Every structure is written in structure tokens, then in C-alpha cells.
PDB file of C-alpha atoms and ligand atoms in Angstrom:
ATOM      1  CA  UNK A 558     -21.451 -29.527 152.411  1.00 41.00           C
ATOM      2  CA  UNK A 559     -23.527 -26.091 153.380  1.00 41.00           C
ATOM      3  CA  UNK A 560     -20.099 -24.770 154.960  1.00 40.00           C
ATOM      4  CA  UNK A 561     -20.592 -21.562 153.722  1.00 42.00           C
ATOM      5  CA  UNK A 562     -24.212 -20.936 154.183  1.00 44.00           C
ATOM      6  CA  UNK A 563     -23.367 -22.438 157.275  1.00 46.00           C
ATOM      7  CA  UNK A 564     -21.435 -20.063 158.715  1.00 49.00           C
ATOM      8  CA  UNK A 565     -22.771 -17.267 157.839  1.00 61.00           C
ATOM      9  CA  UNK A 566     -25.880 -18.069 160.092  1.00 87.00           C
ATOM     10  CA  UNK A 567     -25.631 -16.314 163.400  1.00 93.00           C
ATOM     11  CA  UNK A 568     -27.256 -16.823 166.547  1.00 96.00           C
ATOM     12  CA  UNK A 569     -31.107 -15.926 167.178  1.00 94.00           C
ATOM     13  CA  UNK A 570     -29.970 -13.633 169.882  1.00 94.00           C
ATOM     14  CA  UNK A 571     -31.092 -10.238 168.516  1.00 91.00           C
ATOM     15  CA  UNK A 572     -28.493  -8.677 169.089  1.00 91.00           C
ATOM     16  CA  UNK A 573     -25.879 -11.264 168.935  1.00 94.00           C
ATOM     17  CA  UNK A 574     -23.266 -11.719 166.220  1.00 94.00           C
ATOM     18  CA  UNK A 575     -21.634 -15.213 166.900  1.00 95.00           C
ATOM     19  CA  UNK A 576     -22.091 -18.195 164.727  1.00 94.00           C
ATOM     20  CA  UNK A 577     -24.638 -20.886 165.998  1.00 94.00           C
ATOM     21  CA  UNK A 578     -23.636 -23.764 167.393  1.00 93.00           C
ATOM     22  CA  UNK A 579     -27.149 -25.884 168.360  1.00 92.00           C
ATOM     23  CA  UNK A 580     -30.303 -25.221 168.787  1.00 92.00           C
ATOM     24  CA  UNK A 581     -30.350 -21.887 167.118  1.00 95.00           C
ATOM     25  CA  UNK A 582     -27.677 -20.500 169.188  1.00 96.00           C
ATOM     26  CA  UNK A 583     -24.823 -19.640 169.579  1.00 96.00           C
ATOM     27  CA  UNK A 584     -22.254 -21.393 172.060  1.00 95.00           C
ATOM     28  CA  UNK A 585     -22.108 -18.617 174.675  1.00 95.00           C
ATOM     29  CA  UNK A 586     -26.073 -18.432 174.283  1.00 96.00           C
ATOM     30  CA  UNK A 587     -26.882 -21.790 174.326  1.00 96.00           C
ATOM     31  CA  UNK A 588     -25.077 -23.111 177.509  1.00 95.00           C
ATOM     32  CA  UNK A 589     -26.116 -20.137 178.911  1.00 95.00           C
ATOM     33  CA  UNK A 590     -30.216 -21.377 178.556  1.00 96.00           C
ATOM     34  CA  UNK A 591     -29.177 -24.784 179.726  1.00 95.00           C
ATOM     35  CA  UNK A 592     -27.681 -23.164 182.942  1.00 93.00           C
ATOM     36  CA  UNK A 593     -29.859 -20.392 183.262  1.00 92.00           C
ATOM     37  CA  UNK A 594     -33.277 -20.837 181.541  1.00 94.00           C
ATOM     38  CA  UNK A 595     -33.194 -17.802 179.697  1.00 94.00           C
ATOM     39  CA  UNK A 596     -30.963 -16.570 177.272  1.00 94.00           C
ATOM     40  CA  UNK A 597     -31.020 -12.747 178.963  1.00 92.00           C
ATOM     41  CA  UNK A 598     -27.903 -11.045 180.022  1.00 88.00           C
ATOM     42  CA  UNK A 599     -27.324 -11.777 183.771  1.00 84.00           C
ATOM     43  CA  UNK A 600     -27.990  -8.687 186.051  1.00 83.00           C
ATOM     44  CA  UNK A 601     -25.019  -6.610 186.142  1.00 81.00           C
ATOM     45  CA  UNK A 602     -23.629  -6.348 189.383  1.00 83.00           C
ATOM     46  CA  UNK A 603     -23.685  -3.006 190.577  1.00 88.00           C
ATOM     47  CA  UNK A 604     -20.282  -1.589 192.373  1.00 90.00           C
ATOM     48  CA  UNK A 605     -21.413  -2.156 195.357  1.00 93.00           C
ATOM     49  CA  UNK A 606     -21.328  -5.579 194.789  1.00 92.00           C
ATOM     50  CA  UNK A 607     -18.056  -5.851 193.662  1.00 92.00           C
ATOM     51  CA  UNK A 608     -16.662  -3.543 196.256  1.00 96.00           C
ATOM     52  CA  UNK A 609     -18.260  -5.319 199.454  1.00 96.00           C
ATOM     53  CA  UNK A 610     -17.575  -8.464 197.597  1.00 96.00           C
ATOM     54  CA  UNK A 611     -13.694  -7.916 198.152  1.00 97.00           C
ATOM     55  CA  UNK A 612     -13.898  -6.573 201.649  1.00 98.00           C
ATOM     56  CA  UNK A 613     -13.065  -8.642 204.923  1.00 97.00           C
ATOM     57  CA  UNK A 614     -15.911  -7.336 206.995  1.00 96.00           C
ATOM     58  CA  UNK A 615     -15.525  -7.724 210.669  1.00 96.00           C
ATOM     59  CA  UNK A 616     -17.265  -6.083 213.829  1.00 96.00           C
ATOM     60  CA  UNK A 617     -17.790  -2.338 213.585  1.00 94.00           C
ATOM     61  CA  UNK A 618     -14.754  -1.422 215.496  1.00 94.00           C
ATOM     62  CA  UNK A 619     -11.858  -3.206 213.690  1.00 97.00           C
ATOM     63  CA  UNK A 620     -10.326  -2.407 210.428  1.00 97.00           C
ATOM     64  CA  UNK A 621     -11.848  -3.881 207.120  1.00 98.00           C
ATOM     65  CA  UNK A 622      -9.396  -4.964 205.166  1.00 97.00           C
ATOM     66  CA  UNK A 623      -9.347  -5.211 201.014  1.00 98.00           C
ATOM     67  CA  UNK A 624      -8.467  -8.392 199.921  1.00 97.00           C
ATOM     68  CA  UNK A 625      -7.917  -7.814 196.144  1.00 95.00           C
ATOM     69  CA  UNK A 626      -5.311  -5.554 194.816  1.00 94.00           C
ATOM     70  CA  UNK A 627      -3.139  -2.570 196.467  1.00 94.00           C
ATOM     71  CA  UNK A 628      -0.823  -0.014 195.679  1.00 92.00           C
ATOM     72  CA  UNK A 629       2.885   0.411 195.989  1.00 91.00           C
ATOM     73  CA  UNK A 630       1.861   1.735 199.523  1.00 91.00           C
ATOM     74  CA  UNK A 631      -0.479  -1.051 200.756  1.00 94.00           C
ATOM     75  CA  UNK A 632      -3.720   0.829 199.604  1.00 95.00           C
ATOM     76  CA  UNK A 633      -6.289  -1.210 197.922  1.00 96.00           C
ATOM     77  CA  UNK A 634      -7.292  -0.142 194.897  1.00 95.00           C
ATOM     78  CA  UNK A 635     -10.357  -0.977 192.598  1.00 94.00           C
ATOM     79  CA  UNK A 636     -11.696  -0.230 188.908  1.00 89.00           C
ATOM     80  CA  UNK A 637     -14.998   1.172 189.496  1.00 80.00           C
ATOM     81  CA  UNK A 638     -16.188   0.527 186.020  1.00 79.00           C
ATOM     82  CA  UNK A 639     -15.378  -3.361 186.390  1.00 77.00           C
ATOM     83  CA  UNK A 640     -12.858  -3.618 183.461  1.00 78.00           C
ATOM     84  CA  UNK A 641      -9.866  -6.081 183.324  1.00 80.00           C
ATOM     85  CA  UNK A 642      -7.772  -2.471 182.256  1.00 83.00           C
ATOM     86  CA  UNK A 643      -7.388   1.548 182.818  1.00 82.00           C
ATOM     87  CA  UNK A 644      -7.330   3.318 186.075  1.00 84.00           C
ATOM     88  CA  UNK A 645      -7.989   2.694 189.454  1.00 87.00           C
ATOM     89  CA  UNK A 646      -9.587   4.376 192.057  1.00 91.00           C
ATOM     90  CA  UNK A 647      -8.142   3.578 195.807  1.00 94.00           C
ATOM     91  CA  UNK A 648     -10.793   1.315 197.521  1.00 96.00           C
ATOM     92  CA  UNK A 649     -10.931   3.365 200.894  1.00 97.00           C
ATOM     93  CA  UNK A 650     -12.045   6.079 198.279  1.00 95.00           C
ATOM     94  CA  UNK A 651     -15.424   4.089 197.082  1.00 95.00           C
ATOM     95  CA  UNK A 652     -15.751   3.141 200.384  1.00 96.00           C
ATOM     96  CA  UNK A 653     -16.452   6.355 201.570  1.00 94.00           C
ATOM     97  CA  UNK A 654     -18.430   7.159 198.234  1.00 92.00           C
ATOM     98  CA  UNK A 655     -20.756   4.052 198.769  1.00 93.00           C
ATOM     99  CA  UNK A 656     -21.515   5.625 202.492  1.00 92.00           C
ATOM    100  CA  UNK A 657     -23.017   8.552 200.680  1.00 90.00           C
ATOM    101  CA  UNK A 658     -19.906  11.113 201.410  1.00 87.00           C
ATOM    102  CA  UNK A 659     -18.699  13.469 198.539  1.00 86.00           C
ATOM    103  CA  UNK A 660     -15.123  12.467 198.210  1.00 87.00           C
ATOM    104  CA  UNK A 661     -14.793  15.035 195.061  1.00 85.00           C
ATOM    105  CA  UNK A 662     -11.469  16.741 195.438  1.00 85.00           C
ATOM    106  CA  UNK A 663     -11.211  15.886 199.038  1.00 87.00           C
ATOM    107  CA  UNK A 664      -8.440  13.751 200.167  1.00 89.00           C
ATOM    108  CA  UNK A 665      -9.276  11.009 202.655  1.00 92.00           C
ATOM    109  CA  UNK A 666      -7.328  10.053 206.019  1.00 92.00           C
ATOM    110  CA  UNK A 667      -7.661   6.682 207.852  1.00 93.00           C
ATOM    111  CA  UNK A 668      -7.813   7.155 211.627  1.00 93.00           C
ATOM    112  CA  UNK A 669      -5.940   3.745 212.287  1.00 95.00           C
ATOM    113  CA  UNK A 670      -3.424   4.334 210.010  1.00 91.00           C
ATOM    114  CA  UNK A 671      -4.064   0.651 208.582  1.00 95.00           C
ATOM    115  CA  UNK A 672      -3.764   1.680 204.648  1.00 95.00           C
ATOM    116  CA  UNK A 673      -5.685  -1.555 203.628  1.00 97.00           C
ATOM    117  CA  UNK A 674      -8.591  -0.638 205.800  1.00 97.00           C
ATOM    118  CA  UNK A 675     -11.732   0.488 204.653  1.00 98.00           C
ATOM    119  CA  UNK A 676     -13.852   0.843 207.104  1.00 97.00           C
ATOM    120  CA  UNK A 677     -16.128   3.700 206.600  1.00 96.00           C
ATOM    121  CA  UNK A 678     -15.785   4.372 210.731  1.00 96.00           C
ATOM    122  CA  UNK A 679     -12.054   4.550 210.237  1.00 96.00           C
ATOM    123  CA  UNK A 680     -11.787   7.350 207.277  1.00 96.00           C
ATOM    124  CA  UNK A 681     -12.612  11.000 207.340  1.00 92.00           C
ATOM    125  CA  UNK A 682     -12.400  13.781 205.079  1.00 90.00           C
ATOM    126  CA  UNK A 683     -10.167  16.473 204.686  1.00 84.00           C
ATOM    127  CA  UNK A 684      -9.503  19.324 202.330  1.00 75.00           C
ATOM    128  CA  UNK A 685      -5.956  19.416 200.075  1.00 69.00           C
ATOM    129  CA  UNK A 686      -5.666  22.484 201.761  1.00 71.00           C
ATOM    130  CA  UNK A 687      -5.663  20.305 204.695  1.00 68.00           C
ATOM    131  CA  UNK A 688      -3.122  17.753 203.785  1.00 61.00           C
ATOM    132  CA  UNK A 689      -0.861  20.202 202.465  1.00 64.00           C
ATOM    133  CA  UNK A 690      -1.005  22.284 205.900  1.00 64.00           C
ATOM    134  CA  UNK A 691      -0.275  18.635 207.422  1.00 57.00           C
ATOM    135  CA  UNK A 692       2.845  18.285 204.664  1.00 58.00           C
ATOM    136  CA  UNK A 693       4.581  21.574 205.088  1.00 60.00           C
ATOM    137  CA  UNK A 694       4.367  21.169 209.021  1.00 55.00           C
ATOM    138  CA  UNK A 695       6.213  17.606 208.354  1.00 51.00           C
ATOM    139  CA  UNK A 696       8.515  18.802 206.518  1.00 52.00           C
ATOM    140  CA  UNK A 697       9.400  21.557 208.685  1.00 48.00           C
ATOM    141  CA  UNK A 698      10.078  19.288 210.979  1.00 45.00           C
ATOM    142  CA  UNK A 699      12.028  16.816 209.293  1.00 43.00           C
ATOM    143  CA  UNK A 700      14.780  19.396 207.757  1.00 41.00           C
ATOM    144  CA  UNK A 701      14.751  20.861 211.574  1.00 34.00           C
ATOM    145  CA  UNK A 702      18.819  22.500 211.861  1.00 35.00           C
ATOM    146  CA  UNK A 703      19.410  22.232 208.690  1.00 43.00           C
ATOM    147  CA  UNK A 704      16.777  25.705 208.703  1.00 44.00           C
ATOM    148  CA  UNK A 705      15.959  26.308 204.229  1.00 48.00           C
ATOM    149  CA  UNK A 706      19.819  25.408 203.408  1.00 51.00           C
ATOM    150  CA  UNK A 707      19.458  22.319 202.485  1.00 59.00           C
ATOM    151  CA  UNK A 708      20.312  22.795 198.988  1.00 67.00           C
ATOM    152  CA  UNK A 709      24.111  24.081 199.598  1.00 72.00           C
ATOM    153  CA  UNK A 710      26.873  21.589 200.102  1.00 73.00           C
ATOM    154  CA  UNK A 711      30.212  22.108 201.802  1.00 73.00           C
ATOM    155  CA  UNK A 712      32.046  23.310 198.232  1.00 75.00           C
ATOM    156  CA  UNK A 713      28.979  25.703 197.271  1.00 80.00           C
ATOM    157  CA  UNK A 714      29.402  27.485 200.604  1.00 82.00           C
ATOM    158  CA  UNK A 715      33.277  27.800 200.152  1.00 79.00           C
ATOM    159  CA  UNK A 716      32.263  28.878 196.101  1.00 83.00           C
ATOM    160  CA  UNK A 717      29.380  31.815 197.918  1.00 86.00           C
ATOM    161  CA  UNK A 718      32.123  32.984 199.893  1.00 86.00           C
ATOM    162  CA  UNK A 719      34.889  33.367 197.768  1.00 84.00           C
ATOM    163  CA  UNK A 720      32.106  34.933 195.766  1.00 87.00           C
ATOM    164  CA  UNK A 721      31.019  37.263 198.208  1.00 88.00           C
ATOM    165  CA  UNK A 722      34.566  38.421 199.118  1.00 87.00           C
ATOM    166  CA  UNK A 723      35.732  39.062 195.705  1.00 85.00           C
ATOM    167  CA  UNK A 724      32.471  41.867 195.496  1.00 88.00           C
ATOM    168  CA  UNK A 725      29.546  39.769 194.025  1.00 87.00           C
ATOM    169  CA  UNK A 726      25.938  40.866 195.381  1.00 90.00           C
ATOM    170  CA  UNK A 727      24.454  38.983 198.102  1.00 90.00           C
ATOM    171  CA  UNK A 728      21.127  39.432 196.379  1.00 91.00           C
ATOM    172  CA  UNK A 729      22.796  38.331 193.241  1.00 90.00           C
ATOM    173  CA  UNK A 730      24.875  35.156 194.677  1.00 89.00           C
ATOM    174  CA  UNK A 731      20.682  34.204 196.649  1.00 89.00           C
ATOM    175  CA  UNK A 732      19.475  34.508 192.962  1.00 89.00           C
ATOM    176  CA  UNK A 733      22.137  31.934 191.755  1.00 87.00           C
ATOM    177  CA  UNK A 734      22.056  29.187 194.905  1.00 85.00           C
ATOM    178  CA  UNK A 735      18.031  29.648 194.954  1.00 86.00           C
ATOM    179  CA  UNK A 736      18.399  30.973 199.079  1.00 86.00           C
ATOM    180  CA  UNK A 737      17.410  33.856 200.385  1.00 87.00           C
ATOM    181  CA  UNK A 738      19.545  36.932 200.660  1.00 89.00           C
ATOM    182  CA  UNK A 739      19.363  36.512 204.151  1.00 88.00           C
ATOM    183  CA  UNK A 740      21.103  33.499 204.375  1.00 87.00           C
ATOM    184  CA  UNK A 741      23.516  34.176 202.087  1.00 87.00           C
ATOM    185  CA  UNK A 742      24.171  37.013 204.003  1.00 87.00           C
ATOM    186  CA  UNK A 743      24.496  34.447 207.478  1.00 86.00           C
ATOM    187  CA  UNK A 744      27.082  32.593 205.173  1.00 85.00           C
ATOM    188  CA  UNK A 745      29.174  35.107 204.331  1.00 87.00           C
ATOM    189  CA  UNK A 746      29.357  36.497 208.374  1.00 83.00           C
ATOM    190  CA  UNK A 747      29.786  32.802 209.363  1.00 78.00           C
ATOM    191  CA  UNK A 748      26.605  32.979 211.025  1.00 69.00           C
ATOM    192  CA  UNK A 749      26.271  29.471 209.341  1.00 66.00           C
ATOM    193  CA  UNK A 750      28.210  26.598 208.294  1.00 61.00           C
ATOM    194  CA  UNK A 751      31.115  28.373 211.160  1.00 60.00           C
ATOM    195  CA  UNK A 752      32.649  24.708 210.699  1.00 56.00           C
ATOM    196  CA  UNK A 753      33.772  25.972 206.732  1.00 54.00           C
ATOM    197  CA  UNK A 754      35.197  29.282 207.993  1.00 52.00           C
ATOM    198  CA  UNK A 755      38.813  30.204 206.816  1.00 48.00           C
ATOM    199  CA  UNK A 756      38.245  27.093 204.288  1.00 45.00           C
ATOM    200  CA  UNK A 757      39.823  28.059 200.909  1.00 41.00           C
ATOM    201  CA  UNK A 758      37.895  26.674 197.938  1.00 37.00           C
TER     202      UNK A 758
HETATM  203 ZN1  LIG B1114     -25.541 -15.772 170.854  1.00 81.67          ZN
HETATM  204 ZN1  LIG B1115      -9.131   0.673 210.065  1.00 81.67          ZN
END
């Protein structure tokens, strides 16, 4: 009958757009009064909140774990502003942040080694400076013997020292494999790879 006027009439909410449904009100509003008492937005909960609320709190000793989402490598991970989309932050990150520690452009290490954890008691601070000293010692380490020639296969050795023997430049032949002239020059004198020697390419 009124259909149009009807619903065109929106919701006494000030600053509410939707159409009402009863008593003045929209739907949203409405059951919210009958629930609530008051048609005011509820508090919003602060990040604290919703960061505690996802932790598995135990004694001060053990590890806390995160029991909402994690990463491809078992760290839990958060949206600090509370949306459903867009980045995440890792949640051993806020944890830290929450504590009163500032995390800017520091990376953080857990002591147990538990990557769900976020125990404040369990994570520390470091530099990238740090990390990266921590990185190159690893991998150091892992390519051990194989000593920055890592990069050259069985053939390219046979190709540096035909190379080599038919008057190329060591510095010119480092240039091309991405070594040093050094160990091109250890090639060459069989210094390395000895088990290639007398190989013809
Ligand atoms: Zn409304
Ligand atoms: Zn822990």
C-alpha cells in the first residue's frame, strides 16, 4: 500500500542507513535493544582482547600456545586490525608488542624453539644484523667441503678447463662461472675436483 514511502524510511539510529523493521528500527538495531538495552555500538574490543583471547595460557614456565591460525611454518599469525582480510602480523610478534617491547625492525627468536609459542618469557629480541650473522654462520656450515663451488657441476669444470688450457683468462673464465679467480685457478692446477682430472669434455 505505502511500499514506497515505506521503504524509504530508515532506522532512527543517527547514523544508521538500514530500512526499519519495528519499532523505529532497524533489524540489526532493534534486536540489538531487546538483547542489550541500548541501541549503542558494543565496546570494541581492544587487541589485547583478541590476542589473549586466542592464547592457551598455562604456568609461567611452559610454552603458550596460539590456537587460531599459523603459517606455513607453524607460527601463529593474527590481523591486528581485526578484519576478516589483508595482512597478518605473526602472533609471537604482538605478543611481545603487548609486553611493552619495541619489536620495530627487530626480528624475534623463541628460546624453546616451539614456533606456536608465545610466551613473552620464551621470546627475545634480536637485530637483522643479528639473524643474518646467525644465517651466514649456518650456511657456512651446511655447504662445509663443498668450500664457495657449489655452483659448478662436473661438465662446467671439464668446460673451465678446456677453457683455461686453450689460453682464456682465469680472471675472465671467474667472471663467467661467478667464482673467484682463485678457485678457478685451484681448478685448473687440480687443486679441486682432482676426481675430473685428465677428463676430456
Ligand atoms: Zn539501525
Ligand atoms: Zn615457548
Amino acid at each position: 500500500m505505502r511500499g514506497v514511502k515505506g521503504s524509504s524510511q530508515t532506522c532512527s539510529v543517527a547514523t544508521c542507513e538500514r530500512r526499519i523493521r519495528r519499532n523505529g528500527l532497524c533489524e540489526m538495531h532493534d534486536s540489538r535493544l531487546k538483547r542489550t538495552g541500548t541501541t549503542d555500538d558494543p565496546p570494541k574490543k581492544t587487541l589485547a582482547d583478541r590476542f589473549w583471547a586466542k592464547v592457551d595460557r598455562r604456568s609461567p614456565g611452559e610454552c603458550w600456545p596460539w590456537t587460531a591460525a599459523v603459517n606455513a611454518y607453524g607460527y601463529g599469525v593474527m590481523r591486528p586490525e581485526g578484519r576478516r582480510t589483508g595482512p597478518t602480523v605473526k602472533a609471537h610478534r604482538v605478543s611481545l608488542m603487548l609486553t611493552g617491547v619495541d619489536i620495530e625492525g627487530m626480528v624475534i627468536r623463541h628460546s624453546c624453539d616451539n614456533p606456536p609459542c608465545v610466551n613473552p618469557a620464551h621470546l627475545s629480541v634480536g637485530t637483522k644484523a643479528d639473524n643474518s650473522a646467525d644465517m651466514v654462520s649456518r650456511d657456512r656450515h651446511a655447504r662445509g667441503s663443498r668450500s664457495g663451488t657449489s655452483k659448478l657441476t662436473d661438465a662446467k669444470i671439464i668446460e673451465i678447463r678446456q677453457r683455461a688450457a686453450g689460453g682464456e683468462l682465469h680472471r675472465v673464465l671467474a667472471e663467467d662461472y661467478g667464482v673467484s679467480r682463485s678457485t678457478i685457478t685451484q681448478i685448473v692446477n687440480s687443486k679441486t675436483w682432482r676426481h675430473l682430472t685428465g677428463i676430456a669434455p
